[in-house]
Amino acid sequence: MLSMTMIFAKSNRFLVSSVSAVIISAAMITGAEAANIATTYNESCAACHDSGALNAIKKGDSVKWQQLIKQKGMSALISSVKNGMIQMPAGGLCEACSNDDYRKLIEYMSK
Ligand code: HEC
């Protein structure tokens, strides 16, 4: 009986420590992503949205961006990037981006 309790206590402690390891690594990924929006923008979107190449709306043209966000809605804009448009390649050159990343990138450009 005593040994059963010890085994349980041991495995329970193992479970607790692996759960906290998962929580810590998830927090690190989230933190890294937030800091990386500017980098992702520079690597994926800036080629067109910095200069306005191919008539892309420029980063920082907040009047135009706010108008577009109001007109189409954020989820439609995210779909546009994912599916591509006339000139914009599908995914906007960011293969690893999630919907949430696209939302953050659009908000980043609209400021
Ligand atoms: C190769 C150039 C290019 C790249 C790279 C690019 N875009 Fe675009 N984007 C465009 C152009 C051009 C338009 C205007 C629509 C069109 O003609 O395709 C546009 C339009 C958009 C729109 C408006 C969509 C709509 O429904 O009106 C959003 C939002 C957007 N881009 C986000 C992004 C994001 C986010 C990235 C980076 C992950 C990105 N773009 C990368 C060229 C680009």
PDB file of N, CA and C in Angstrom, residues 17-82:
ATOM      1  N   SER A  17       5.426  18.392 -13.656  1.00  0.00           N
ATOM      2  CA  SER A  17       6.569  19.090 -14.236  1.00  0.00           C
ATOM      3  C   SER A  17       6.499  19.121 -15.755  1.00  0.00           C
ATOM      4  N   SER A  18       5.937  18.069 -16.385  1.00  0.00           N
ATOM      5  CA  SER A  18       5.861  18.152 -17.847  1.00  0.00           C
ATOM      6  C   SER A  18       4.782  19.130 -18.297  1.00  0.00           C
ATOM      7  N   VAL A  19       3.704  19.257 -17.506  1.00  0.00           N
ATOM      8  CA  VAL A  19       2.678  20.238 -17.864  1.00  0.00           C
ATOM      9  C   VAL A  19       3.257  21.645 -17.777  1.00  0.00           C
ATOM     10  N   SER A  20       4.029  21.924 -16.731  1.00  0.00           N
ATOM     11  CA  SER A  20       4.558  23.286 -16.633  1.00  0.00           C
ATOM     12  C   SER A  20       5.596  23.560 -17.720  1.00  0.00           C
ATOM     13  N   ALA A  21       6.301  22.518 -18.168  1.00  0.00           N
ATOM     14  CA  ALA A  21       7.250  22.704 -19.270  1.00  0.00           C
ATOM     15  C   ALA A  21       6.502  23.097 -20.544  1.00  0.00           C
ATOM     16  N   VAL A  22       5.345  22.469 -20.765  1.00  0.00           N
ATOM     17  CA  VAL A  22       4.543  22.800 -21.949  1.00  0.00           C
ATOM     18  C   VAL A  22       4.063  24.240 -21.873  1.00  0.00           C
ATOM     19  N   ILE A  23       3.605  24.643 -20.682  1.00  0.00           N
ATOM     20  CA  ILE A  23       3.103  26.017 -20.525  1.00  0.00           C
ATOM     21  C   ILE A  23       4.224  27.019 -20.783  1.00  0.00           C
ATOM     22  N   ILE A  24       5.413  26.739 -20.257  1.00  0.00           N
ATOM     23  CA  ILE A  24       6.536  27.662 -20.451  1.00  0.00           C
ATOM     24  C   ILE A  24       6.899  27.767 -21.932  1.00  0.00           C
ATOM     25  N   SER A  25       6.951  26.631 -22.651  1.00  0.00           N
ATOM     26  CA  SER A  25       7.352  26.737 -24.052  1.00  0.00           C
ATOM     27  C   SER A  25       6.272  27.422 -24.885  1.00  0.00           C
ATOM     28  N   ALA A  26       4.997  27.243 -24.524  1.00  0.00           N
ATOM     29  CA  ALA A  26       3.931  27.931 -25.263  1.00  0.00           C
ATOM     30  C   ALA A  26       4.056  29.434 -25.070  1.00  0.00           C
ATOM     31  N   ALA A  27       4.378  29.857 -23.855  1.00  0.00           N
ATOM     32  CA  ALA A  27       4.521  31.285 -23.577  1.00  0.00           C
ATOM     33  C   ALA A  27       5.696  31.859 -24.354  1.00  0.00           C
ATOM     34  N   MET A  28       6.750  31.103 -24.483  1.00  0.00           N
ATOM     35  CA  MET A  28       7.915  31.589 -25.226  1.00  0.00           C
ATOM     36  C   MET A  28       7.592  31.770 -26.704  1.00  0.00           C
ATOM     37  N   ILE A  29       6.828  30.836 -27.266  1.00  0.00           N
ATOM     38  CA  ILE A  29       6.469  30.956 -28.683  1.00  0.00           C
ATOM     39  C   ILE A  29       5.625  32.209 -28.904  1.00  0.00           C
ATOM     40  N   THR A  30       4.645  32.441 -28.013  1.00  0.00           N
ATOM     41  CA  THR A  30       3.780  33.608 -28.166  1.00  0.00           C
ATOM     42  C   THR A  30       4.594  34.892 -28.091  1.00  0.00           C
ATOM     43  N   GLY A  31       5.505  34.961 -27.149  1.00  0.00           N
ATOM     44  CA  GLY A  31       6.324  36.154 -27.003  1.00  0.00           C
ATOM     45  C   GLY A  31       7.177  36.401 -28.232  1.00  0.00           C
ATOM     46  N   ALA A  32       7.742  35.338 -28.781  1.00  0.00           N
ATOM     47  CA  ALA A  32       8.599  35.461 -29.952  1.00  0.00           C
ATOM     48  C   ALA A  32       7.790  35.924 -31.158  1.00  0.00           C
ATOM     49  N   GLU A  33       6.563  35.409 -31.278  1.00  0.00           N
ATOM     50  CA  GLU A  33       5.733  35.805 -32.413  1.00  0.00           C
ATOM     51  C   GLU A  33       5.412  37.290 -32.388  1.00  0.00           C
ATOM     52  N   ALA A  34       5.065  37.791 -31.218  1.00  0.00           N
ATOM     53  CA  ALA A  34       4.699  39.202 -31.111  1.00  0.00           C
ATOM     54  C   ALA A  34       5.868  40.079 -31.543  1.00  0.00           C
ATOM     55  N   ALA A  35       7.062  39.713 -31.104  1.00  0.00           N
ATOM     56  CA  ALA A  35       8.239  40.509 -31.439  1.00  0.00           C
ATOM     57  C   ALA A  35       8.597  40.373 -32.912  1.00  0.00           C
ATOM     58  N   ASN A  36       8.118  39.305 -33.531  1.00  0.00           N
ATOM     59  CA  ASN A  36       8.525  39.024 -34.897  1.00  0.00           C
ATOM     60  C   ASN A  36       7.614  39.617 -35.965  1.00  0.00           C
ATOM     61  N   ILE A  37       6.558  40.298 -35.587  1.00  0.00           N
ATOM     62  CA  ILE A  37       5.647  40.840 -36.593  1.00  0.00           C
ATOM     63  C   ILE A  37       6.386  41.817 -37.512  1.00  0.00           C
ATOM     64  N   ALA A  38       7.205  42.662 -36.918  1.00  0.00           N
ATOM     65  CA  ALA A  38       7.964  43.623 -37.732  1.00  0.00           C
ATOM     66  C   ALA A  38       8.921  42.893 -38.676  1.00  0.00           C
ATOM     67  N   THR A  39       9.561  41.839 -38.169  1.00  0.00           N
ATOM     68  CA  THR A  39      10.485  41.056 -38.988  1.00  0.00           C
ATOM     69  C   THR A  39       9.734  40.343 -40.106  1.00  0.00           C
ATOM     70  N   THR A  40       8.610  39.722 -39.747  1.00  0.00           N
ATOM     71  CA  THR A  40       7.801  39.027 -40.760  1.00  0.00           C
ATOM     72  C   THR A  40       7.337  40.007 -41.825  1.00  0.00           C
ATOM     73  N   TYR A  41       6.920  41.184 -41.386  1.00  0.00           N
ATOM     74  CA  TYR A  41       6.511  42.209 -42.359  1.00  0.00           C
ATOM     75  C   TYR A  41       7.667  42.509 -43.311  1.00  0.00           C
ATOM     76  N   ASN A  42       8.836  42.733 -42.745  1.00  0.00           N
ATOM     77  CA  ASN A  42       9.991  43.090 -43.582  1.00  0.00           C
ATOM     78  C   ASN A  42      10.353  41.983 -44.566  1.00  0.00           C
ATOM     79  N   GLU A  43      10.227  40.731 -44.097  1.00  0.00           N
ATOM     80  CA  GLU A  43      10.623  39.614 -44.957  1.00  0.00           C
ATOM     81  C   GLU A  43       9.560  39.266 -45.994  1.00  0.00           C
ATOM     82  N   SER A  44       8.272  39.460 -45.656  1.00  0.00           N
ATOM     83  CA  SER A  44       7.217  38.958 -46.542  1.00  0.00           C
ATOM     84  C   SER A  44       6.437  40.059 -47.258  1.00  0.00           C
ATOM     85  N   CYS A  45       6.032  41.072 -46.545  1.00  0.00           N
ATOM     86  CA  CYS A  45       5.080  42.024 -47.111  1.00  0.00           C
ATOM     87  C   CYS A  45       5.741  43.292 -47.630  1.00  0.00           C
ATOM     88  N   ALA A  46       6.892  43.639 -47.064  1.00  0.00           N
ATOM     89  CA  ALA A  46       7.509  44.944 -47.349  1.00  0.00           C
ATOM     90  C   ALA A  46       7.858  45.128 -48.820  1.00  0.00           C
ATOM     91  N   ALA A  47       8.216  44.032 -49.495  1.00  0.00           N
ATOM     92  CA  ALA A  47       8.626  44.124 -50.899  1.00  0.00           C
ATOM     93  C   ALA A  47       7.615  44.936 -51.701  1.00  0.00           C
ATOM     94  N   CYS A  48       6.340  44.751 -51.420  1.00  0.00           N
ATOM     95  CA  CYS A  48       5.309  45.498 -52.159  1.00  0.00           C
ATOM     96  C   CYS A  48       4.688  46.607 -51.321  1.00  0.00           C
ATOM     97  N   HIS A  49       4.441  46.326 -50.033  1.00  0.00           N
ATOM     98  CA  HIS A  49       3.661  47.272 -49.243  1.00  0.00           C
ATOM     99  C   HIS A  49       4.495  48.427 -48.689  1.00  0.00           C
ATOM    100  N   ASP A  50       5.798  48.378 -48.797  1.00  0.00           N
ATOM    101  CA  ASP A  50       6.625  49.511 -48.380  1.00  0.00           C
ATOM    102  C   ASP A  50       6.629  50.597 -49.455  1.00  0.00           C
ATOM    103  N   SER A  51       6.793  50.159 -50.694  1.00  0.00           N
ATOM    104  CA  SER A  51       6.941  51.110 -51.796  1.00  0.00           C
ATOM    105  C   SER A  51       5.618  51.378 -52.490  1.00  0.00           C
ATOM    106  N   GLY A  52       4.636  50.510 -52.267  1.00  0.00           N
ATOM    107  CA  GLY A  52       3.389  50.617 -53.020  1.00  0.00           C
ATOM    108  C   GLY A  52       3.534  50.003 -54.404  1.00  0.00           C
ATOM    109  N   ALA A  53       4.488  49.089 -54.554  1.00  0.00           N
ATOM    110  CA  ALA A  53       4.709  48.417 -55.839  1.00  0.00           C
ATOM    111  C   ALA A  53       3.435  47.707 -56.274  1.00  0.00           C
ATOM    112  N   LEU A  54       3.158  47.696 -57.560  1.00  0.00           N
ATOM    113  CA  LEU A  54       1.987  47.030 -58.137  1.00  0.00           C
ATOM    114  C   LEU A  54       0.681  47.600 -57.585  1.00  0.00           C
ATOM    115  N   ASN A  55       0.744  48.841 -57.081  1.00  0.00           N
ATOM    116  CA  ASN A  55      -0.428  49.493 -56.475  1.00  0.00           C
ATOM    117  C   ASN A  55      -0.875  48.899 -55.142  1.00  0.00           C
ATOM    118  N   ALA A  56       0.009  48.240 -54.435  1.00  0.00           N
ATOM    119  CA  ALA A  56      -0.327  47.753 -53.095  1.00  0.00           C
ATOM    120  C   ALA A  56      -0.474  48.967 -52.180  1.00  0.00           C
ATOM    121  N   ILE A  57      -1.422  48.908 -51.264  1.00  0.00           N
ATOM    122  CA  ILE A  57      -1.572  50.011 -50.305  1.00  0.00           C
ATOM    123  C   ILE A  57      -0.330  50.054 -49.430  1.00  0.00           C
ATOM    124  N   LYS A  58       0.216  51.253 -49.266  1.00  0.00           N
ATOM    125  CA  LYS A  58       1.474  51.385 -48.524  1.00  0.00           C
ATOM    126  C   LYS A  58       1.281  51.215 -47.025  1.00  0.00           C
ATOM    127  N   LYS A  59       2.315  50.668 -46.400  1.00  0.00           N
ATOM    128  CA  LYS A  59       2.358  50.636 -44.937  1.00  0.00           C
ATOM    129  C   LYS A  59       2.339  52.080 -44.439  1.00  0.00           C
ATOM    130  N   GLY A  60       1.518  52.348 -43.432  1.00  0.00           N
ATOM    131  CA  GLY A  60       1.481  53.683 -42.848  1.00  0.00           C
ATOM    132  C   GLY A  60       0.448  54.594 -43.490  1.00  0.00           C
ATOM    133  N   ASP A  61      -0.146  54.170 -44.595  1.00  0.00           N
ATOM    134  CA  ASP A  61      -1.227  54.949 -45.200  1.00  0.00           C
ATOM    135  C   ASP A  61      -2.505  54.614 -44.444  1.00  0.00           C
ATOM    136  N   SER A  62      -2.588  55.112 -43.211  1.00  0.00           N
ATOM    137  CA  SER A  62      -3.646  54.625 -42.321  1.00  0.00           C
ATOM    138  C   SER A  62      -5.040  55.003 -42.808  1.00  0.00           C
ATOM    139  N   VAL A  63      -5.165  56.130 -43.523  1.00  0.00           N
ATOM    140  CA  VAL A  63      -6.495  56.500 -44.020  1.00  0.00           C
ATOM    141  C   VAL A  63      -7.023  55.415 -44.958  1.00  0.00           C
ATOM    142  N   LYS A  64      -6.173  55.007 -45.909  1.00  0.00           N
ATOM    143  CA  LYS A  64      -6.606  53.973 -46.869  1.00  0.00           C
ATOM    144  C   LYS A  64      -6.836  52.631 -46.192  1.00  0.00           C
ATOM    145  N   TRP A  65      -5.930  52.277 -45.289  1.00  0.00           N
ATOM    146  CA  TRP A  65      -6.077  50.993 -44.597  1.00  0.00           C
ATOM    147  C   TRP A  65      -7.352  50.968 -43.758  1.00  0.00           C
ATOM    148  N   GLN A  66      -7.587  52.040 -42.993  1.00  0.00           N
ATOM    149  CA  GLN A  66      -8.785  52.071 -42.133  1.00  0.00           C
ATOM    150  C   GLN A  66     -10.052  51.982 -42.980  1.00  0.00           C
ATOM    151  N   GLN A  67     -10.032  52.663 -44.143  1.00  0.00           N
ATOM    152  CA  GLN A  67     -11.174  52.602 -45.050  1.00  0.00           C
ATOM    153  C   GLN A  67     -11.432  51.170 -45.499  1.00  0.00           C
ATOM    154  N   LEU A  68     -10.355  50.493 -45.875  1.00  0.00           N
ATOM    155  CA  LEU A  68     -10.457  49.128 -46.379  1.00  0.00           C
ATOM    156  C   LEU A  68     -10.927  48.168 -45.294  1.00  0.00           C
ATOM    157  N   ILE A  69     -10.410  48.344 -44.090  1.00  0.00           N
ATOM    158  CA  ILE A  69     -10.806  47.489 -42.962  1.00  0.00           C
ATOM    159  C   ILE A  69     -12.299  47.674 -42.680  1.00  0.00           C
ATOM    160  N   LYS A  70     -12.757  48.936 -42.750  1.00  0.00           N
ATOM    161  CA  LYS A  70     -14.174  49.240 -42.526  1.00  0.00           C
ATOM    162  C   LYS A  70     -15.041  48.638 -43.628  1.00  0.00           C
ATOM    163  N   GLN A  71     -14.584  48.824 -44.869  1.00  0.00           N
ATOM    164  CA  GLN A  71     -15.344  48.382 -46.032  1.00  0.00           C
ATOM    165  C   GLN A  71     -15.508  46.862 -46.092  1.00  0.00           C
ATOM    166  N   LYS A  72     -14.391  46.169 -46.006  1.00  0.00           N
ATOM    167  CA  LYS A  72     -14.412  44.725 -46.241  1.00  0.00           C
ATOM    168  C   LYS A  72     -14.463  43.907 -44.962  1.00  0.00           C
ATOM    169  N   GLY A  73     -13.939  44.455 -43.872  1.00  0.00           N
ATOM    170  CA  GLY A  73     -13.844  43.703 -42.624  1.00  0.00           C
ATOM    171  C   GLY A  73     -12.540  42.934 -42.569  1.00  0.00           C
ATOM    172  N   MET A  74     -12.024  42.783 -41.345  1.00  0.00           N
ATOM    173  CA  MET A  74     -10.721  42.154 -41.158  1.00  0.00           C
ATOM    174  C   MET A  74     -10.677  40.726 -41.687  1.00  0.00           C
ATOM    175  N   SER A  75     -11.759  39.943 -41.478  1.00  0.00           N
ATOM    176  CA  SER A  75     -11.666  38.540 -41.889  1.00  0.00           C
ATOM    177  C   SER A  75     -11.615  38.415 -43.411  1.00  0.00           C
ATOM    178  N   ALA A  76     -12.277  39.327 -44.136  1.00  0.00           N
ATOM    179  CA  ALA A  76     -12.193  39.305 -45.602  1.00  0.00           C
ATOM    180  C   ALA A  76     -10.776  39.662 -46.052  1.00  0.00           C
ATOM    181  N   LEU A  77     -10.149  40.588 -45.358  1.00  0.00           N
ATOM    182  CA  LEU A  77      -8.786  40.977 -45.729  1.00  0.00           C
ATOM    183  C   LEU A  77      -7.812  39.827 -45.489  1.00  0.00           C
ATOM    184  N   ILE A  78      -8.018  39.118 -44.382  1.00  0.00           N
ATOM    185  CA  ILE A  78      -7.164  37.961 -44.089  1.00  0.00           C
ATOM    186  C   ILE A  78      -7.338  36.913 -45.200  1.00  0.00           C
ATOM    187  N   SER A  79      -8.572  36.676 -45.620  1.00  0.00           N
ATOM    188  CA  SER A  79      -8.812  35.727 -46.717  1.00  0.00           C
ATOM    189  C   SER A  79      -8.144  36.183 -47.997  1.00  0.00           C
ATOM    190  N   SER A  80      -8.187  37.495 -48.275  1.00  0.00           N
ATOM    191  CA  SER A  80      -7.534  38.016 -49.486  1.00  0.00           C
ATOM    192  C   SER A  80      -6.055  37.654 -49.503  1.00  0.00           C
ATOM    193  N   VAL A  81      -5.404  37.838 -48.356  1.00  0.00           N
ATOM    194  CA  VAL A  81      -3.969  37.542 -48.307  1.00  0.00           C
ATOM    195  C   VAL A  81      -3.744  36.044 -48.486  1.00  0.00           C
ATOM    196  N   LYS A  82      -4.557  35.232 -47.786  1.00  0.00           N
ATOM    197  CA  LYS A  82      -4.363  33.785 -47.853  1.00  0.00           C
ATOM    198  C   LYS A  82      -4.590  33.242 -49.263  1.00  0.00           C
TER     199      LYS A  82
END
